[in-house]
Short mmCIF file of C-alpha atoms in Angstrom, two decimals:
data_model
loop_
_atom_site.label_atom_id
_atom_site.label_comp_id
_atom_site.label_asym_id
_atom_site.label_seq_id
_atom_site.Cartn_x
_atom_site.Cartn_y
_atom_site.Cartn_z
CA MET A 1 13.45 6.30 -10.02
CA ASP A 2 10.93 5.41 -7.80
CA LEU A 3 10.85 7.16 -5.11
CA ASN A 4 7.75 4.87 -3.55
CA LEU A 5 6.72 7.32 -0.76
CA ASP A 6 3.48 4.87 0.17
CA ALA A 7 6.52 2.02 1.67
CA PRO A 8 5.99 1.28 4.97
CA HIS A 9 8.13 3.16 7.23
CA SER A 10 11.37 1.46 7.58
CA MET A 11 14.45 2.27 9.39
CA GLY A 12 17.09 0.83 7.04
CA THR A 13 19.98 1.44 10.35
CA THR A 14 22.78 0.36 11.68
CA ILE A 15 22.38 -0.57 15.78
CA VAL A 16 25.06 -1.48 17.67
CA GLY A 17 25.25 -3.05 21.40
CA VAL A 18 28.44 -3.66 23.36
CA THR A 19 29.21 -4.37 27.17
CA TYR A 20 32.40 -2.90 28.95
CA ASP A 21 33.53 -3.37 32.50
CA GLY A 22 31.30 -1.83 34.10
CA GLY A 23 27.55 -1.05 31.72
CA VAL A 24 27.17 -1.04 28.37
CA VAL A 25 27.16 1.34 24.89
CA LEU A 26 24.50 1.25 22.65
CA GLY A 27 24.51 3.26 19.47
CA ALA A 28 22.79 3.88 16.36
CA ASP A 29 22.25 5.74 12.97
CA SER A 30 19.40 8.12 12.72
CA ARG A 31 18.07 7.85 9.29
CA THR A 32 14.36 6.35 8.38
CA SER A 33 13.51 5.50 4.88
CA THR A 34 9.92 5.24 3.03
CA GLY A 35 11.30 3.62 -0.27
CA MET A 36 13.86 5.68 -1.67
CA TYR A 37 13.20 8.72 0.74
CA VAL A 38 14.65 9.89 3.73
CA ALA A 39 11.88 10.90 6.16
CA ASN A 40 13.31 11.55 9.28
CA ARG A 41 17.19 12.25 8.89
CA ALA A 42 17.36 12.84 12.67
CA SER A 43 15.59 10.01 14.23
CA ASP A 44 16.17 8.22 17.79
CA LYS A 45 16.34 4.41 17.26
CA ILE A 46 17.28 4.01 21.12
CA THR A 47 14.47 4.24 23.26
CA GLN A 48 14.21 4.27 27.12
CA LEU A 49 12.14 1.00 28.60
CA THR A 50 13.45 2.29 32.23
CA ASP A 51 15.27 4.15 34.02
CA ASN A 52 18.15 1.41 33.70
CA VAL A 53 17.61 -0.55 30.30
CA TYR A 54 17.10 0.76 26.50
CA LEU A 55 16.19 -0.65 23.16
CA CYS A 56 17.64 -0.25 20.03
CA ARG A 57 15.07 -0.45 17.26
CA SER A 58 15.54 -1.65 13.43
CA GLY A 59 13.45 -2.79 10.65
CA SER A 60 9.67 -1.66 10.42
CA ALA A 61 9.21 1.75 12.35
CA ALA A 62 5.79 1.22 13.25
CA ASP A 63 6.38 -2.34 14.68
CA SER A 64 9.24 -1.45 16.76
CA GLN A 65 7.98 1.75 18.32
CA VAL A 66 4.41 -0.52 18.72
CA VAL A 67 6.61 -3.41 20.60
CA SER A 68 8.88 -0.95 22.57
CA ASP A 69 5.50 1.12 23.73
CA TYR A 70 3.96 -2.35 25.31
CA VAL A 71 7.09 -3.51 26.63
CA ARG A 72 7.73 -0.18 28.45
CA TYR A 73 4.25 -0.24 30.13
CA PHE A 74 4.46 -4.35 31.12
CA LEU A 75 8.14 -3.06 32.53
CA HIS A 76 6.29 0.04 34.40
CA GLN A 77 3.80 -2.59 35.97
CA HIS A 78 6.07 -4.78 36.85
CA THR A 79 8.56 -2.54 38.41
CA ILE A 80 5.29 -1.57 40.97
CA GLN A 81 4.71 -4.82 41.67
CA SER A 82 7.94 -6.31 42.34
CA GLY A 83 9.15 -2.75 44.07
CA GLN A 84 12.25 -2.70 42.34
CA PRO A 85 13.43 -1.83 39.15
CA ALA A 86 13.04 -4.49 36.19
CA THR A 87 16.35 -6.40 35.73
CA VAL A 88 17.87 -6.12 31.77
CA LYS A 89 16.86 -10.06 31.75
CA VAL A 90 13.24 -9.57 32.30
CA ALA A 91 13.13 -6.93 29.70
CA ALA A 92 14.85 -8.76 27.10
CA ASN A 93 12.71 -11.45 27.74
CA LEU A 94 9.25 -9.32 27.88
CA ILE A 95 10.53 -8.49 24.27
CA ARG A 96 11.69 -11.71 23.31
CA LEU A 97 7.77 -13.27 24.02
CA LEU A 98 6.65 -10.52 21.93
CA SER A 99 8.67 -11.24 19.11
CA TYR A 100 8.19 -14.78 18.87
CA ASN A 101 4.57 -15.07 19.60
CA ASN A 102 3.52 -12.55 16.73
CA LYS A 103 6.32 -13.21 14.44
CA ASN A 104 4.11 -13.74 11.15
CA MET A 105 3.00 -9.93 12.10
CA LEU A 106 6.21 -8.22 12.96
CA GLN A 107 9.55 -7.27 11.43
CA THR A 108 11.66 -5.93 13.62
CA GLY A 109 14.99 -6.75 14.83
CA LEU A 110 15.92 -5.67 18.23
CA ILE A 111 19.04 -5.04 20.87
CA VAL A 112 18.16 -4.75 24.87
CA GLY A 113 21.28 -2.93 26.67
CA GLY A 114 21.27 -1.97 30.64
CA TRP A 115 22.51 -2.32 33.95
CA ASP A 116 21.07 -3.83 36.76
CA LYS A 117 22.53 -4.95 40.24
CA TYR A 118 22.41 -8.16 40.15
CA GLU A 119 24.12 -8.74 36.55
CA GLY A 120 25.60 -5.29 35.60
CA GLY A 121 25.83 -4.65 32.18
CA LYS A 122 24.18 -7.02 29.85
CA ILE A 123 23.53 -6.82 26.38
CA TYR A 124 20.76 -9.09 24.55
CA GLY A 125 19.88 -9.41 20.88
CA VAL A 126 16.28 -10.34 19.88
CA PRO A 127 16.22 -10.73 16.34
CA LEU A 128 14.00 -11.23 13.34
CA GLY A 129 11.75 -14.41 14.67
CA GLY A 130 12.20 -13.74 18.24
CA THR A 131 15.31 -15.70 19.40
CA ILE A 132 16.94 -14.16 22.96
CA LEU A 133 20.65 -14.37 22.74
CA GLU A 134 22.83 -13.05 25.72
CA GLN A 135 25.64 -11.61 24.05
CA PRO A 136 28.93 -9.70 25.09
CA PHE A 137 28.62 -7.29 21.90
CA THR A 138 25.66 -7.65 19.24
CA ILE A 139 24.83 -5.91 15.92
CA GLY A 140 21.85 -5.32 13.64
CA GLY A 141 19.84 -3.80 11.07
CA SER A 142 21.12 -3.35 7.41
CA GLY A 143 24.28 -1.63 8.03
CA SER A 144 25.78 -4.66 10.22
CA SER A 145 26.55 -6.60 7.38
CA TYR A 146 29.51 -4.12 6.46
CA LEU A 147 30.36 -4.86 10.72
CA TYR A 148 31.11 -8.56 11.30
CA GLY A 149 34.60 -8.80 9.91
CA PHE A 150 35.52 -5.29 12.05
CA PHE A 151 33.82 -6.58 15.54
CA ASP A 152 35.89 -9.92 15.11
CA GLN A 153 39.16 -7.80 14.77
CA THR A 154 38.68 -5.12 16.90
CA TRP A 155 36.28 -6.18 19.80
CA LYS A 156 38.53 -7.12 23.28
CA GLU A 157 36.94 -7.96 26.44
CA GLY A 158 37.50 -5.48 29.74
CA MET A 159 37.41 -2.24 27.61
CA SER A 160 36.78 0.94 28.98
CA LYS A 161 33.93 2.92 29.15
CA GLU A 162 35.86 5.34 26.78
CA GLU A 163 37.26 2.91 24.84
CA ALA A 164 33.74 1.38 24.05
CA GLU A 165 32.03 4.19 22.97
CA LYS A 166 35.08 4.90 20.73
CA LEU A 167 34.24 1.27 19.39
CA VAL A 168 30.98 1.96 18.92
CA VAL A 169 30.84 5.54 17.23
CA LYS A 170 33.47 4.26 15.05
CA ALA A 171 31.69 0.98 13.90
CA VAL A 172 28.26 2.94 13.14
CA SER A 173 30.08 5.62 11.02
CA LEU A 174 32.04 2.92 9.60
CA ALA A 175 28.31 1.34 8.32
CA ILE A 176 26.86 4.70 7.31
CA ALA A 177 29.76 5.15 4.88
CA ARG A 178 28.78 1.50 2.89
CA ASP A 179 25.50 1.25 4.23
CA GLY A 180 22.83 3.60 1.43
CA ALA A 181 19.90 2.96 4.63
CA SER A 182 21.92 3.97 7.27
CA GLY A 183 23.03 8.01 7.50
CA GLY A 184 22.67 11.24 9.73
CA VAL A 185 24.31 11.34 12.79
CA VAL A 186 25.67 8.58 15.34
CA ARG A 187 23.73 8.60 18.76
CA THR A 188 24.95 6.88 21.62
CA VAL A 189 23.72 5.84 25.24
CA ILE A 190 26.16 4.51 28.29
CA ILE A 191 24.52 3.05 30.98
CA ASN A 192 26.39 2.26 34.35
CA SER A 193 25.90 2.50 37.65
CA GLU A 194 25.99 5.78 37.86
CA GLY A 195 22.76 6.55 35.69
CA VAL A 196 22.31 6.89 31.99
CA THR A 197 24.41 9.44 29.59
CA ARG A 198 23.08 10.27 25.88
CA ASN A 199 25.58 11.49 23.50
CA PHE A 200 25.49 12.84 20.06
CA TYR A 201 28.01 13.04 17.37
CA PRO A 202 26.92 15.15 14.23
CA GLY A 203 27.91 13.75 10.34
CA ASP A 204 30.80 16.28 10.26
CA THR A 205 32.42 15.12 13.44
CA LEU A 206 32.87 11.87 12.19
CA PRO A 207 36.05 10.40 10.87
CA LEU A 208 36.33 9.93 6.63
CA TRP A 209 36.79 6.71 5.77
CA HIS A 210 37.90 5.67 2.19
CA GLU A 211 37.18 8.21 -0.80
CA GLU A 212 34.74 9.85 1.65
CA LEU A 213 35.02 13.35 0.74
CA GLU A 214 34.68 16.24 2.96
CA PRO A 215 31.25 18.27 3.71
CA GLN A 216 31.24 21.16 1.33
CA ASN A 217 29.10 23.91 0.19
CA SER A 218 29.49 23.10 -2.90
CA LEU A 219 31.61 21.01 -5.12
CA LEU A 220 32.42 23.44 -7.47
CA ASP A 221 34.55 24.50 -4.84
CA ILE A 222 37.23 21.37 -4.99
CA LEU A 223 36.77 20.80 -8.81
CA SER A 224 40.48 20.68 -9.82
CA SER A 225 41.84 24.20 -11.12
CA THR A 226 43.35 22.66 -14.46
CA SER A 227 40.49 22.61 -16.87
CA PRO A 228 39.54 19.18 -18.64
CA GLU A 229 41.56 18.13 -21.94
CA PRO A 230 39.39 18.25 -24.96
CA MET A 231 38.45 15.37 -26.47
CA SER A 232 40.33 14.38 -29.64
CA THR A 233 38.56 12.75 -32.36
CA MET B 1 -52.37 14.24 7.59
CA VAL B 2 -49.15 13.21 5.46
CA VAL B 3 -50.05 13.54 1.69
CA VAL B 4 -47.81 11.42 -0.46
CA LYS B 5 -47.72 12.32 -3.84
CA ARG B 6 -44.87 11.22 -6.30
CA PHE B 7 -44.58 12.12 -9.96
CA VAL B 8 -41.57 12.47 -12.48
CA LEU B 9 -41.75 15.84 -15.50
CA GLN B 10 -41.02 14.26 -18.28
CA VAL B 11 -40.09 16.20 -21.51
CA HIS B 12 -40.33 14.03 -24.55
CA ARG B 13 -37.16 14.03 -26.75
CA LYS B 14 -37.51 13.87 -30.62
CA SER B 15 -36.88 10.40 -30.80
CA ASP B 16 -39.04 8.08 -28.72
CA MET B 17 -37.59 5.51 -26.50
CA SER B 18 -39.30 1.90 -26.48
CA LYS B 19 -40.65 1.09 -22.95
CA ALA B 20 -39.46 -2.42 -21.70
CA VAL B 21 -41.41 -3.61 -18.46
CA VAL B 22 -40.20 -6.46 -16.61
CA ASP B 23 -42.40 -7.81 -13.89
CA LEU B 24 -40.44 -10.09 -12.05
CA PRO B 25 -41.20 -10.63 -8.33
CA PRO B 26 -38.54 -9.68 -6.02
CA LYS B 27 -36.11 -12.37 -4.77
CA GLY B 28 -34.21 -12.32 -1.40
CA GLY B 29 -30.34 -12.65 -1.24
CA PHE B 30 -27.80 -10.71 -3.28
CA SER B 31 -28.46 -9.55 -6.64
CA PHE B 32 -25.13 -10.02 -8.58
CA ASP B 33 -26.94 -9.15 -12.18
CA LEU B 34 -24.43 -6.12 -12.22
CA CYS B 35 -20.93 -8.04 -11.85
CA ARG B 36 -21.60 -9.13 -15.46
CA ARG B 37 -21.93 -5.61 -16.61
CA ASN B 38 -19.20 -4.28 -14.58
CA GLU B 39 -16.82 -7.26 -16.26
CA MET B 40 -18.17 -6.17 -19.61
CA LEU B 41 -17.43 -2.38 -18.96
CA ILE B 42 -14.11 -3.32 -17.89
CA SER B 43 -13.10 -5.40 -20.76
CA LYS B 44 -14.45 -2.35 -22.99
CA GLY B 45 -12.07 0.01 -21.19
CA VAL B 46 -14.38 1.66 -18.78
CA HIS B 47 -12.66 1.70 -15.32
CA PRO B 48 -14.12 2.42 -11.98
CA PRO B 49 -14.18 5.46 -10.29
CA SER B 50 -10.93 5.87 -8.44
CA PHE B 51 -11.41 6.76 -4.84
CA ARG B 52 -10.67 10.55 -3.84
CA LYS B 53 -7.58 11.07 -2.46
CA THR B 54 -5.94 14.47 -1.66
CA GLY B 55 -2.38 14.42 -3.54
CA THR B 56 -1.04 17.36 -1.07
CA THR B 57 1.39 18.93 0.45
CA ILE B 58 1.24 19.26 4.13
CA VAL B 59 3.56 20.66 6.34
CA GLY B 60 4.27 22.10 9.84
CA LEU B 61 7.04 23.88 11.87
CA VAL B 62 7.86 24.85 15.39
CA PHE B 63 8.61 28.12 16.03
CA LYS B 64 8.92 30.52 19.10
CA ASP B 65 5.45 30.98 20.85
CA GLY B 66 4.23 27.37 19.05
CA VAL B 67 3.37 25.64 16.01
CA ILE B 68 2.33 26.49 12.54
CA LEU B 69 0.67 24.08 10.44
CA GLY B 70 0.12 24.47 6.60
CA ALA B 71 -1.74 22.69 3.56
CA ASP B 72 -2.63 23.37 0.21
CA THR B 73 -6.38 22.92 -0.60
CA ARG B 74 -6.51 20.49 -3.91
CA ALA B 75 -8.19 16.70 -3.87
CA THR B 76 -7.85 14.68 -6.54
CA GLU B 77 -9.84 12.02 -8.07
CA GLY B 78 -7.09 10.01 -10.26
CA PRO B 79 -6.22 12.81 -12.73
CA ILE B 80 -9.19 15.17 -11.94
CA VAL B 81 -9.32 17.63 -9.37
CA CYS B 82 -12.47 17.03 -7.85
CA ASP B 83 -12.60 20.10 -4.96
CA LYS B 84 -10.46 22.80 -5.79
CA ASN B 85 -11.05 24.55 -2.29
CA CYS B 86 -11.04 21.44 0.17
CA GLU B 87 -9.83 21.62 4.24
CA LYS B 88 -6.86 19.47 5.10
CA ILE B 89 -6.59 20.88 8.48
CA HIS B 90 -8.69 19.40 10.67
CA TYR B 91 -9.74 19.98 13.98
CA ILE B 92 -9.12 17.93 17.26
CA ALA B 93 -9.26 19.87 20.08
CA PRO B 94 -9.02 23.31 20.80
CA ASN B 95 -5.42 23.67 21.39
CA ILE B 96 -4.41 20.72 18.51
CA TYR B 97 -4.86 20.67 14.81
CA CYS B 98 -3.95 17.80 12.20
CA CYS B 99 -3.17 18.14 8.51
CA GLY B 100 -3.91 15.03 6.54
CA ALA B 101 -2.72 13.22 3.20
CA GLY B 102 -3.72 10.19 1.76
CA THR B 103 -7.05 9.05 1.03
CA ALA B 104 -9.64 11.99 2.36
CA ALA B 105 -12.27 9.87 3.84
CA ASP B 106 -9.74 8.27 5.84
CA THR B 107 -8.16 11.14 7.11
CA GLU B 108 -11.56 12.96 7.70
CA ALA B 109 -13.12 9.68 9.27
CA VAL B 110 -9.68 8.85 11.68
CA THR B 111 -9.28 12.62 12.72
CA ASP B 112 -12.75 12.79 13.55
CA MET B 113 -12.90 10.02 15.43
CA VAL B 114 -10.03 10.86 17.67
CA SER B 115 -11.44 14.53 18.07
CA SER B 116 -14.52 12.76 20.13
CA GLN B 117 -12.42 10.58 21.56
CA LEU B 118 -10.28 13.43 22.92
CA GLN B 119 -13.30 15.44 24.25
CA LEU B 120 -15.09 12.37 25.96
CA HIS B 121 -11.69 12.44 27.61
CA ARG B 122 -11.50 15.96 28.37
CA TYR B 123 -14.52 15.32 30.22
CA HIS B 124 -13.35 12.55 32.36
CA THR B 125 -10.30 14.34 33.18
CA GLY B 126 -11.30 17.99 33.06
CA ARG B 127 -8.00 19.06 31.26
CA GLU B 128 -7.05 20.44 28.20
CA SER B 129 -5.78 17.67 25.94
CA ARG B 130 -2.70 17.00 25.33
CA VAL B 131 -0.63 16.39 22.00
CA ILE B 132 0.59 13.13 22.86
CA THR B 133 -2.59 11.69 23.69
CA ALA B 134 -4.13 12.38 20.13
CA LEU B 135 -0.74 10.94 18.75
CA THR B 136 -1.33 7.92 21.02
CA LEU B 137 -4.69 7.30 19.92
CA LEU B 138 -4.09 8.02 16.12
CA LYS B 139 -1.29 5.75 16.28
CA SER B 140 -2.48 2.73 17.59
CA HIS B 141 -5.70 3.11 15.48
CA LEU B 142 -3.75 3.09 12.29
CA PHE B 143 -1.19 0.21 13.81
CA SER B 144 -4.19 -1.91 14.26
CA TYR B 145 -5.43 -1.45 10.35
CA GLN B 146 -1.81 -2.56 9.27
CA GLY B 147 -1.34 0.47 6.67
CA TYR B 148 -5.27 0.03 5.15
CA VAL B 149 -6.44 3.15 6.76
CA SER B 150 -4.53 5.42 4.36
CA ALA B 151 -3.68 8.46 6.57
CA ALA B 152 -0.19 10.32 6.55
CA LEU B 153 -0.85 13.17 9.17
CA VAL B 154 1.10 16.17 10.43
CA LEU B 155 -0.11 16.73 14.13
CA GLY B 156 0.58 19.96 16.07
CA GLY B 157 -0.52 21.62 18.86
CA VAL B 158 0.42 23.55 22.17
CA ASP B 159 -0.37 21.90 25.66
CA ILE B 160 0.60 22.34 29.19
CA THR B 161 3.84 20.88 28.34
CA GLY B 162 4.68 23.10 25.39
CA PRO B 163 4.72 23.22 21.74
CA HIS B 164 4.64 19.56 20.10
CA LEU B 165 5.11 18.59 16.29
CA HIS B 166 4.53 14.96 15.26
CA THR B 167 4.40 13.25 11.58
CA ILE B 168 2.25 9.68 11.69
CA TYR B 169 2.32 7.26 9.18
CA PRO B 170 -0.20 5.01 7.54
CA HIS B 171 1.47 1.81 9.33
CA GLY B 172 1.19 3.39 12.90
CA SER B 173 4.87 4.96 13.20
CA THR B 174 5.07 8.43 14.00
CA ASP B 175 8.33 11.18 14.42
CA THR B 176 8.63 14.21 16.52
CA LEU B 177 10.63 17.01 14.66
CA PRO B 178 10.94 20.48 14.56
CA PHE B 179 9.40 20.70 10.85
CA ALA B 180 7.64 18.19 9.08
CA THR B 181 6.56 17.74 5.51
CA MET B 182 3.95 14.68 3.68
CA GLY B 183 2.47 14.38 1.06
CA SER B 184 2.84 13.89 -2.70
CA GLY B 185 4.51 17.57 -2.82
CA SER B 186 6.57 16.97 0.74
CA LEU B 187 9.82 16.45 -1.38
CA ALA B 188 9.26 20.19 -2.67
CA ALA B 189 8.56 21.88 0.53
CA MET B 190 10.71 19.50 2.53
CA ALA B 191 13.73 21.09 0.19
CA VAL B 192 12.10 25.04 1.29
CA PHE B 193 12.45 24.01 4.78
CA GLU B 194 15.96 22.07 4.93
CA SER B 195 17.36 25.22 3.56
CA LYS B 196 15.77 27.98 5.32
CA PHE B 197 14.36 26.93 8.41
CA ARG B 198 16.07 27.79 12.38
CA GLU B 199 14.99 27.46 15.39
CA GLY B 200 13.41 29.96 16.65
CA LEU B 201 11.10 31.83 13.80
CA THR B 202 8.82 34.64 14.57
CA ARG B 203 5.18 34.32 13.74
CA GLU B 204 5.58 36.35 10.88
CA GLU B 205 8.66 34.54 9.65
CA GLY B 206 7.04 31.03 10.60
CA ILE B 207 4.00 31.77 8.36
CA GLU B 208 6.01 33.14 5.37
CA LEU B 209 8.12 30.07 5.75
CA VAL B 210 5.40 27.64 5.60
CA CYS B 211 3.63 29.59 2.73
CA GLU B 212 6.87 29.40 0.56
CA ALA B 213 6.99 25.65 1.65
CA ILE B 214 3.34 24.66 0.35
CA CYS B 215 3.69 27.14 -2.70
CA SER B 216 6.33 25.23 -3.71
CA GLY B 217 4.27 22.15 -3.31
CA ILE B 218 1.51 23.48 -5.01
CA PHE B 219 3.68 24.75 -8.52
CA ASN B 220 6.30 21.72 -8.53
CA ASP B 221 3.67 18.74 -7.67
CA LEU B 222 0.97 17.68 -9.71
CA GLY B 223 -1.14 16.65 -6.98
CA SER B 224 -1.00 19.67 -4.93
CA GLY B 225 -2.62 23.14 -5.74
CA SER B 226 -5.24 25.96 -5.69
CA ASN B 227 -4.47 27.42 -2.17
CA VAL B 228 -2.96 27.74 1.16
CA ASP B 229 -4.50 27.07 4.23
CA VAL B 230 -2.36 28.16 7.60
CA CYS B 231 -3.18 27.50 11.33
CA VAL B 232 -1.60 29.26 13.94
CA ILE B 233 -1.28 27.69 17.11
CA THR B 234 0.08 28.75 20.48
CA LYS B 235 -0.11 28.78 24.11
CA GLY B 236 -3.90 29.61 25.52
CA HIS B 237 -4.82 30.62 21.20
CA LYS B 238 -5.11 29.79 17.83
CA GLU B 239 -5.91 31.21 14.52
CA TYR B 240 -6.88 29.32 11.76
CA LEU B 241 -5.76 31.24 8.41
CA ARG B 242 -7.99 29.55 5.73
CA ASN B 243 -6.95 30.59 2.37
CA HIS B 244 -4.15 32.66 3.41
CA GLN B 245 -2.94 33.20 0.19
CA MET B 246 -4.69 32.30 -3.09
CA PRO B 247 -2.04 32.51 -5.54
CA ASN B 248 -4.29 30.61 -8.48
CA PRO B 249 -6.82 32.86 -8.95
CA ARG B 250 -9.40 32.34 -12.16
CA THR B 251 -8.04 34.65 -14.35
CA TYR B 252 -10.43 34.25 -17.21
CA VAL B 253 -14.35 35.28 -16.39
CA SER B 254 -16.96 35.52 -19.12
CA SER B 255 -18.58 38.81 -19.15
CA LYS B 256 -21.56 37.10 -20.07
CA GLY B 257 -22.37 35.29 -16.84
CA TYR B 258 -22.63 31.56 -16.05
CA THR B 259 -25.56 31.31 -14.86
CA PHE B 260 -28.61 30.15 -17.60
CA PRO B 261 -32.11 32.04 -17.04
CA LYS B 262 -34.95 30.05 -17.33
CA GLY B 263 -36.14 29.87 -20.98
CA LEU B 264 -33.45 29.44 -22.53
CA THR B 265 -34.22 25.67 -23.68
CA GLU B 266 -37.34 25.36 -25.74
CA VAL B 267 -39.92 22.89 -24.21
CA LEU B 268 -41.88 21.00 -26.93
CA THR B 269 -43.87 19.13 -24.79
CA THR B 270 -44.67 18.18 -21.13
CA LYS B 271 -46.23 14.90 -19.87
CA ILE B 272 -46.49 14.23 -16.02
CA THR B 273 -47.27 10.79 -15.06
CA PRO B 274 -47.45 9.87 -11.53
CA LEU B 275 -45.58 6.62 -10.35
CA LYS B 276 -47.98 5.40 -7.81
CA GLU B 277 -51.44 6.53 -6.86
CA LYS B 278 -52.01 9.22 -4.56
CA VAL B 279 -52.43 8.04 -1.46
CA GLU B 280 -54.31 9.95 1.05
CA VAL B 281 -53.05 9.45 5.18
CA ILE B 282 -55.68 10.10 7.54
CA GLU B 283 -55.10 10.86 11.23
CA GLY B 284 -56.69 7.33 13.08
CA ASN B 285 -58.43 8.02 16.08
CA ASP B 286 -56.36 5.85 18.68
CA ALA B 287 -53.21 7.57 19.26
CA MET B 288 -49.93 5.30 19.48
CA GLU B 289 -49.35 4.16 22.89
CA GLU B 290 -46.37 5.63 24.53
#
């Protein structure tokens, strides 16, 4: 098996952004892979752009870090110049401008989420190519393929904060169970008028899905006590 | 008053080689004469030398009072070990050091460049350098070269905001971690860290764990070997422990020694051929104008 440690650092990833009544919840896994090796099993893919706007990153780690650094800088200037906190729409559009104008060189899918006093909680998806789409919820990353059906069935308008966060954690943990490039812990960020809350759910607190085993120290502990039948010729 | 003298000492070998003299005037522009020769060599199976890489195991961890960096000391050129005791822990600032894996020239050049940039920055600001500054300078440089500058770094240091440890990948992405490994031996070293690391190690425990991780790389990875270098950085103090462990000593040493005294090789004949006529430079009367 070729590990290919020289492969560019990519975040296999599952990222999720969901609006609820009063704010937004952003969620992500924590696995960064280099080829087949997990380079960072506890990365933080939800980065801060301003006090009230956060960004979920997926795709190339380098590209997404550079885009978020630039946009954070522009938003800081914008805040100083306008005298008030930047709106989520402005942040998302800055992300979109960078993504679209450099579409040939960048490979990163982003989800912008936040709360401002004009529009309330908003989620904007900026996938590969640089489209901008305002949506009540959005998913991204390689693990998102496994979540389209789940969200179609489970999503509903006007959830409470607890319901929304539970939905996000369940979604990310389902994707982690099925996507090899997603794993580690589930991180969530809740943004509303009161402020920002960061939460962290280690792997062993997540529910177990179909055919998943409980974490063990050694698999020898759970092997059946009866010895296997000898093969008959 | 400088006398320019050039001559060659030629020892006659038993078979006399015929002398071919080519008298062509020098042409301008590029000369592609050697390209045909290179193609011929490649077709015969002679490959050009590969560039020098540091196969490497480099590690870093954060302990109670600061950070500890560790590295092996083998530099390879393809399958050959070209340097058995190279230095992979580079100086960035008095309170910041950086281990480098990948192409040796790239890691040296990029760390030297950032080190000078930081020194100028220190003169400008009048303050101790911060690790995050070095991180941003390194990551922007590497990103702008889109991964072609093949430098994978473990950057560690202690500044006014506390101890920091970062990994930087050739494409420009960075991670901030409590313990990190890079290089071809990173998997072996990471296995050691994952089983034995915990928060709040003491200095002795930290150094021992780092040495164990590097040794794991040295003995289980072909691209890493020789000795263990360790660098301990704490608030206001740093210790560069060069060759802290040397688990690969030279086991056989010839009793006769390895130097060859003069006179061991028989000289048959000696012929001195001056390449150019002796040129005498006489100092002119008029000195050069300022």
